[in-house]
Amino acid sequence: MKAVVYTRYGPPEVLRLADVQTPVPKDDEVLVKVHAVALNASDWEVLRGTPLYSRIGGPFRPRHHVLGSDIAGRVAAVGRAATMFRPGQDVFADILDHMGGFAEYVCVPQAVLAPLPAGMTYEQAAALPQAGAIALQGIRDKGQVRPGQRVLINGAGGGAGMYAVQLAKLDGAEVTGVDNTEKLEFMRSLGADHIIDYTREDFTRAGRAYDLILDLAAHRPAWAYAGSLRHGGRYRYVGGSVATLLQVLLLGPVIGRAGRKTVRLLAVRLGAGHLAPLVELCQAGKVTTVIDRRYPLSQVPEALRYHGEGHAKGKVIVVVE
Ligand SMILES: NC(=O)c1ccc[n+]([C@@H]2O[C@H](COP(=O)([O-])OP(=O)(O)OC[C@H]3O[C@@H](n4cnc5c(N)ncnc54)[C@H](OP(=O)(O)O)[C@@H]3O)[C@@H](O)[C@H]2O)c1
């Protein structure tokens, strides 16, 4: 089969399209014929090996040689004990733990697979797992957004931000989206009430305070974020710099305590099985998946560059013919 492989960290040029052995499913695995793979910031991070946390499991060389974690496709074969699925069934999954989506076939443990939601295309389903889980847990489960609250989403023009803005609006919040100049109109089109261009303005210095800051691109000191929270407000770090992560972990428990503010890491429970509420909203047409661009498997390097260099509005999808 064809797969896009790499053996050392680096720019998209280290990737190459190669002929490799089609994997054989172990007892509890399912062989999936991949039809669509969505790009995530984590692909870009694990390709380049930066930030440092992306090297967990492979400090010097990548642990997995094929990237791509949010997949949708059709079951081609099942292992002896994989009784939950049958060949011909349409499925989707988040396979961040083992990757391998940029390929014609991938083996997936049956426990992490879910049936393709009714009425969804492969592309729409592939867009959901990682971005959807971050948004759902950041805004609803852990975010507990209430009507009238002020919510700021930092990095709102990307994949997780696209869903987070829409969920926060549905929950009645006043939403501020922060991203680069190219994505301002996109955030507005998702429903953001206010938009901030981070290349021109530092929202932590604007004197406005929020009930929830969901941070998909944290690069400022943790205390600056705490200073932008209202009394009882919550800051949740999802991704960004290691320096900010360490500050959140080490200083988070004490920063802002006086104002009953909380500054924490949002450790997202990933997996297609946790997405039901968001899947229902998508099926009902209340939440939209915006696919900015589609690329063939042979153009994964170009797709990763487009996404990694910050042009993607919503999701970028690799379509595997
Ligand atoms: N905590 C967890 O359990 C967990 C689990 C999975 C993933 N993650 C993390 O979640 C994060 C978000 O993922 P995603 O899929 O939404 O990424 P994405 O699609 O790349 O979106 C991130 C957005 O942030 C923007 N951005 C970059 N620097 C910024 C800054 N200084 N201020 C404001 N916006 C900025 C990016 O635009 P530009 O680059 O163009 O400026 C992009 O639009 C990733 O860092 C990923 O590693 C965390």
Coordinates of C-alpha atoms and ligand atoms in Angstrom, one line a residue:
M1 CA 0.0 0.0 0.0
K2 CA 1.0 3.7 -0.2
A3 CA 1.9 5.6 2.9
V4 CA 3.5 8.9 3.7
V5 CA 6.5 8.0 5.9
Y6 CA 9.3 9.8 7.8
T7 CA 12.2 8.6 10.0
R8 CA 13.6 11.9 11.5
Y9 CA 12.1 15.1 12.8
G10 CA 12.1 18.0 10.5
P11 CA 10.2 20.1 7.9
P12 CA 7.6 18.6 5.6
E13 CA 10.5 17.7 3.2
V14 CA 11.4 14.8 5.4
L15 CA 8.2 13.1 4.4
R16 CA 8.0 10.8 1.4
L17 CA 5.3 8.7 -0.3
A18 CA 6.4 5.1 -0.2
D19 CA 5.2 1.5 -0.9
V20 CA 5.0 -0.3 2.5
Q21 CA 3.5 -3.6 3.7
T22 CA -0.3 -3.4 4.2
P23 CA -0.7 -4.1 8.0
V24 CA -2.4 -7.2 9.3
P25 CA -4.8 -6.7 12.1
K26 CA -4.0 -8.3 15.5
D27 CA -6.7 -10.2 17.3
D28 CA -8.5 -7.2 18.7
E29 CA -7.8 -4.9 15.8
V30 CA -9.7 -3.8 12.7
L31 CA -8.1 -3.1 9.3
V32 CA -9.5 0.2 8.0
K33 CA -9.4 1.3 4.4
V34 CA -8.7 5.0 5.0
H35 CA -10.9 7.5 3.0
A36 CA -10.2 10.8 4.8
V37 CA -7.7 12.0 7.4
A38 CA -8.0 15.4 9.1
L39 CA -4.9 17.4 10.0
N40 CA -4.3 18.5 13.6
A41 CA -1.7 20.8 15.2
S42 CA -0.4 17.6 16.8
D43 CA 0.7 16.3 13.3
W44 CA 2.7 19.4 12.7
E45 CA 4.2 19.2 16.2
V46 CA 5.2 15.5 16.0
L47 CA 6.6 16.1 12.4
R48 CA 9.0 18.7 13.6
G49 CA 9.5 17.4 17.1
T50 CA 8.7 20.7 18.7
P51 CA 7.4 21.8 21.3
L52 CA 9.4 19.3 23.4
Y53 CA 6.3 17.5 24.6
S54 CA 5.8 16.2 21.1
R55 CA 8.9 14.0 21.5
I56 CA 7.4 11.9 24.3
G57 CA 8.2 8.3 23.4
G58 CA 10.7 9.3 20.8
P59 CA 13.3 11.9 22.1
F60 CA 15.7 11.6 19.1
R61 CA 13.7 9.9 16.4
P62 CA 10.0 9.7 15.8
R63 CA 8.2 6.8 17.5
H64 CA 5.7 6.4 14.7
H65 CA 6.8 6.6 11.1
V66 CA 3.4 7.4 9.6
L67 CA 1.5 10.5 11.0
G68 CA -2.2 11.2 10.8
S69 CA -4.6 10.5 13.6
D70 CA -8.2 11.5 12.9
I71 CA -9.4 9.0 10.3
A72 CA -12.6 7.9 8.6
G73 CA -13.0 5.0 6.3
R74 CA -14.4 1.5 5.7
V75 CA -13.6 -1.8 7.6
A76 CA -11.6 -4.0 5.2
A77 CA -10.9 -6.9 7.6
V78 CA -11.2 -7.7 11.3
G79 CA -9.0 -9.6 13.8
R80 CA -10.2 -12.9 15.4
A81 CA -11.5 -11.2 18.6
A82 CA -12.7 -8.0 16.9
T83 CA -16.4 -8.8 17.0
M84 CA -17.7 -5.2 17.3
F85 CA -17.2 -4.4 13.6
R86 CA -17.7 -6.2 10.3
P87 CA -16.1 -5.7 6.9
G88 CA -17.9 -3.1 4.8
Q89 CA -18.9 -1.0 7.8
D90 CA -18.1 2.7 7.8
V91 CA -16.1 4.0 10.8
F92 CA -14.1 6.9 12.2
A93 CA -11.5 7.2 15.0
D94 CA -8.9 9.2 16.8
I95 CA -5.7 7.1 16.7
L96 CA -3.3 9.7 18.2
D97 CA -1.7 7.0 20.4
H98 CA -0.4 5.0 17.4
M99 CA -0.9 7.3 14.4
G100 CA -0.7 5.8 10.8
G101 CA -3.6 7.7 9.1
F102 CA -1.6 9.0 6.1
A103 CA -1.8 5.6 4.4
E104 CA -4.3 3.6 2.3
Y105 CA -4.9 1.2 5.3
V106 CA -4.4 1.3 9.0
C107 CA -4.9 -1.2 11.8
V108 CA -7.0 0.3 14.7
P109 CA -7.9 -1.3 18.1
Q110 CA -11.6 -1.9 17.9
A111 CA -12.1 -0.1 21.3
V112 CA -11.2 3.2 19.7
L113 CA -13.3 2.9 16.6
A114 CA -16.9 4.2 16.3
P115 CA -19.5 3.8 13.5
L116 CA -19.6 6.6 11.0
P117 CA -22.4 8.9 12.2
A118 CA -25.5 8.7 10.0
G119 CA -25.6 11.4 7.3
M120 CA -22.0 12.4 7.7
T121 CA -19.4 12.1 4.9
Y122 CA -16.0 10.6 5.6
E123 CA -14.5 14.1 5.5
Q124 CA -16.9 15.5 8.0
A125 CA -16.4 12.6 10.4
A126 CA -12.6 12.7 10.1
A127 CA -12.7 16.4 11.0
L128 CA -14.4 15.7 14.4
P129 CA -12.4 13.6 16.8
Q130 CA -9.5 15.7 18.2
A131 CA -10.9 19.2 17.5
G132 CA -14.3 18.2 18.6
A133 CA -13.2 16.6 21.8
I134 CA -11.2 19.7 22.8
A135 CA -14.1 22.0 22.1
L136 CA -16.7 19.8 23.8
Q137 CA -14.7 19.4 26.9
G138 CA -13.3 22.9 26.9
I139 CA -16.7 24.6 26.5
R140 CA -19.2 22.2 28.0
D141 CA -17.8 19.4 30.3
K142 CA -15.0 21.3 31.9
G143 CA -15.8 24.8 30.7
Q144 CA -19.4 24.8 32.1
V145 CA -20.3 27.9 30.0
R146 CA -23.5 29.6 31.1
P147 CA -25.7 32.1 29.1
G148 CA -24.3 35.7 29.3
Q149 CA -20.8 34.6 30.3
R150 CA -17.8 36.1 28.5
V151 CA -15.7 33.5 26.8
L152 CA -12.4 34.1 25.0
I153 CA -11.0 31.5 22.7
N154 CA -7.4 32.0 21.9
G155 CA -6.6 30.3 18.5
A156 CA -10.3 30.4 17.5
G157 CA -9.7 30.2 13.8
G158 CA -8.2 26.7 13.8
G159 CA -9.8 23.2 14.1
A160 CA -10.8 23.1 17.8
G161 CA -11.6 26.8 17.8
M162 CA -14.1 26.4 14.9
Y163 CA -16.2 24.0 17.1
A164 CA -15.5 25.9 20.4
V165 CA -16.8 29.2 19.0
Q166 CA -20.0 27.6 17.8
L167 CA -20.6 25.6 21.0
A168 CA -20.0 28.7 23.2
K169 CA -22.5 30.7 21.1
L170 CA -25.1 27.9 21.3
D171 CA -24.7 28.0 25.1
G172 CA -25.5 31.7 25.1
A173 CA -22.0 33.1 25.8
E174 CA -20.6 36.4 24.5
V175 CA -17.6 35.1 22.5
T176 CA -14.3 36.7 21.7
G177 CA -12.1 34.9 19.1
V178 CA -8.4 35.6 18.9
D179 CA -6.3 34.5 15.9
N180 CA -4.1 36.0 13.1
T181 CA -5.2 38.6 10.5
E182 CA -6.1 36.0 7.9
K183 CA -8.7 34.4 10.1
L184 CA -10.6 37.4 11.5
E185 CA -13.6 37.2 9.0
F186 CA -13.7 33.4 9.5
M187 CA -14.1 33.7 13.2
R188 CA -16.9 36.3 12.7
S189 CA -18.6 33.9 10.3
L190 CA -18.6 31.2 13.0
G191 CA -20.5 33.6 15.3
A192 CA -17.8 35.3 17.3
D193 CA -19.1 38.6 18.8
H194 CA -15.7 40.2 19.0
I195 CA -12.5 39.4 17.2
I196 CA -8.9 40.2 18.1
D197 CA -5.8 39.9 15.8
Y198 CA -3.1 38.6 18.0
T199 CA -0.4 39.9 15.6
R200 CA -1.6 43.5 16.5
E201 CA -3.1 43.3 20.0
D202 CA -2.3 41.4 23.2
F203 CA -5.7 40.6 24.7
T204 CA -4.2 40.2 28.2
R205 CA -3.3 44.0 28.1
A206 CA -6.6 45.2 26.8
G207 CA -8.2 45.6 30.2
R208 CA -11.2 43.3 29.5
A209 CA -11.9 40.3 31.7
Y210 CA -13.6 36.9 30.9
D211 CA -15.4 34.1 32.7
L212 CA -13.6 31.5 30.6
I213 CA -10.4 31.6 28.5
L214 CA -9.9 28.5 26.4
D215 CA -6.3 28.6 25.2
L216 CA -5.4 26.6 22.1
A217 CA -2.2 28.6 21.5
A218 CA -0.8 29.6 24.9
H219 CA 2.4 31.7 24.6
R220 CA 2.0 34.3 27.4
P221 CA 2.8 34.1 31.1
A222 CA 0.2 32.3 33.2
W223 CA -0.2 35.3 35.5
A224 CA -1.1 37.5 32.5
Y225 CA -4.0 35.1 31.7
A226 CA -5.1 35.1 35.3
G227 CA -5.2 38.9 35.2
S228 CA -7.7 38.7 32.3
L229 CA -10.2 36.6 34.3
R230 CA -13.3 37.9 36.1
H231 CA -13.9 36.9 39.7
G232 CA -14.5 33.1 39.7
G233 CA -13.2 32.9 36.1
R234 CA -11.4 29.9 34.6
Y235 CA -8.3 29.7 32.4
R236 CA -7.8 26.4 30.6
Y237 CA -4.5 25.6 28.8
V238 CA -5.0 23.2 25.9
G239 CA -1.8 23.7 23.8
G240 CA 1.0 26.2 23.3
S241 CA 4.5 26.8 24.7
V242 CA 6.2 24.5 27.2
A243 CA 7.1 27.5 29.3
T244 CA 3.4 28.5 29.8
L245 CA 2.5 24.8 30.4
L246 CA 5.0 24.6 33.3
Q247 CA 3.8 27.9 34.7
V248 CA 0.2 26.6 34.6
L249 CA 1.2 23.3 36.3
L250 CA 3.5 24.8 38.9
L251 CA 1.9 28.2 39.7
G252 CA -1.7 27.5 38.5
P253 CA -2.8 26.3 42.0
V254 CA -1.9 29.6 43.6
I255 CA -2.3 32.2 40.9
G256 CA -5.6 34.0 41.2
R257 CA -6.7 32.2 44.3
A258 CA -7.8 35.4 45.9
G259 CA -10.3 36.1 43.1
R260 CA -11.5 32.5 43.2
K261 CA -10.0 32.1 39.7
T262 CA -8.6 28.8 38.4
V263 CA -5.7 28.4 36.1
R264 CA -5.4 24.8 34.9
L265 CA -4.4 22.4 32.1
L266 CA -7.3 20.9 30.2
A267 CA -6.3 17.2 29.8
V268 CA -8.6 16.2 27.0
R269 CA -10.1 12.7 27.0
L270 CA -9.7 11.8 23.3
G271 CA -11.7 9.2 21.4
A272 CA -14.5 9.2 18.9
G273 CA -16.8 7.5 21.5
H274 CA -16.9 10.7 23.6
L275 CA -18.3 12.9 20.9
A276 CA -22.0 12.0 20.9
P277 CA -23.4 15.5 21.9
L278 CA -21.3 17.2 19.2
V279 CA -22.2 14.6 16.6
E280 CA -25.9 15.2 17.3
L281 CA -25.4 19.0 16.9
C282 CA -23.7 18.5 13.6
Q283 CA -26.4 16.1 12.4
A284 CA -29.0 18.6 13.4
G285 CA -27.2 21.3 11.4
K286 CA -26.6 23.4 14.5
V287 CA -22.8 23.1 14.3
T288 CA -21.0 23.3 11.0
T289 CA -17.7 21.7 10.0
V290 CA -15.8 24.0 7.8
I291 CA -13.3 22.3 5.5
D292 CA -10.8 24.9 4.2
R293 CA -8.9 22.6 1.8
R294 CA -8.6 19.1 0.6
Y295 CA -5.3 17.4 -0.5
P296 CA -4.6 14.0 -2.0
L297 CA -2.3 11.5 -0.1
S298 CA 0.7 12.4 -2.4
Q299 CA 0.4 16.1 -1.2
V300 CA 0.5 15.5 2.6
P301 CA 3.7 17.6 2.9
E302 CA 2.0 20.6 1.2
A303 CA -1.1 20.0 3.4
L304 CA 1.0 20.0 6.6
R305 CA 2.8 23.1 5.6
Y306 CA -0.4 25.0 4.8
H307 CA -1.8 24.0 8.1
G308 CA 1.4 24.3 10.1
E309 CA 2.2 27.8 8.8
G310 CA -1.1 29.0 10.0
H311 CA -3.3 29.5 6.9
A312 CA -6.0 26.9 7.6
K313 CA -9.4 28.3 8.6
G314 CA -11.2 25.3 10.2
K315 CA -10.0 21.9 9.0
V316 CA -7.7 20.6 6.3
I317 CA -8.4 17.1 5.0
V318 CA -6.3 14.6 3.2
V319 CA -8.6 12.5 0.9
V320 CA -7.2 9.0 0.2
E321 CA -8.5 7.7 -3.1
Ligands
LIG1 N1 -4.5 19.3 26.3 C1 -4.7 18.2 25.5 O1 -5.1 17.2 26.1 C2 -4.6 18.2 24.0 C3 -5.0 17.1 23.3 C4 -4.9 17.2 21.9 C5 -4.4 18.4 21.3 N2 -4.0 19.4 22.1 C6 -3.4 20.7 21.5 O2 -4.5 21.5 21.1 C7 -4.0 22.6 20.4 C8 -5.0 23.1 19.4 O3 -5.3 22.3 18.4 P1 -6.0 22.7 17.0 O4 -6.2 21.4 16.3 O5 -7.2 23.6 17.2 O6 -4.9 23.6 16.2 P2 -5.0 24.5 15.0 O7 -6.0 24.0 14.0 O8 -3.6 24.6 14.5 O9 -5.4 25.9 15.6 C9 -4.6 26.7 16.4 C10 -4.8 28.1 16.0 O10 -4.1 29.0 16.9 C11 -3.5 30.0 16.2 N3 -2.4 30.6 16.9 C12 -1.1 30.4 16.8 N4 -0.4 31.2 17.6 C13 -1.3 32.0 18.2 C14 -1.2 33.0 19.2 N5 0.0 33.4 19.7 N6 -2.3 33.6 19.6 C15 -3.6 33.2 19.1 N7 -3.7 32.3 18.2 C16 -2.6 31.6 17.8 C17 -3.2 29.3 14.9 O11 -3.0 30.3 13.8 P3 -1.5 30.7 13.3 O12 -0.6 29.6 13.6 O13 -1.8 30.9 11.9 O14 -1.2 32.0 13.8 C18 -4.4 28.4 14.6 O15 -5.4 29.1 14.0 C19 -2.7 22.1 19.8 O16 -1.6 22.8 20.4 C20 -2.6 20.6 20.3 O17 -1.3 20.2 20.5 C21 -4.1 19.3 23.4

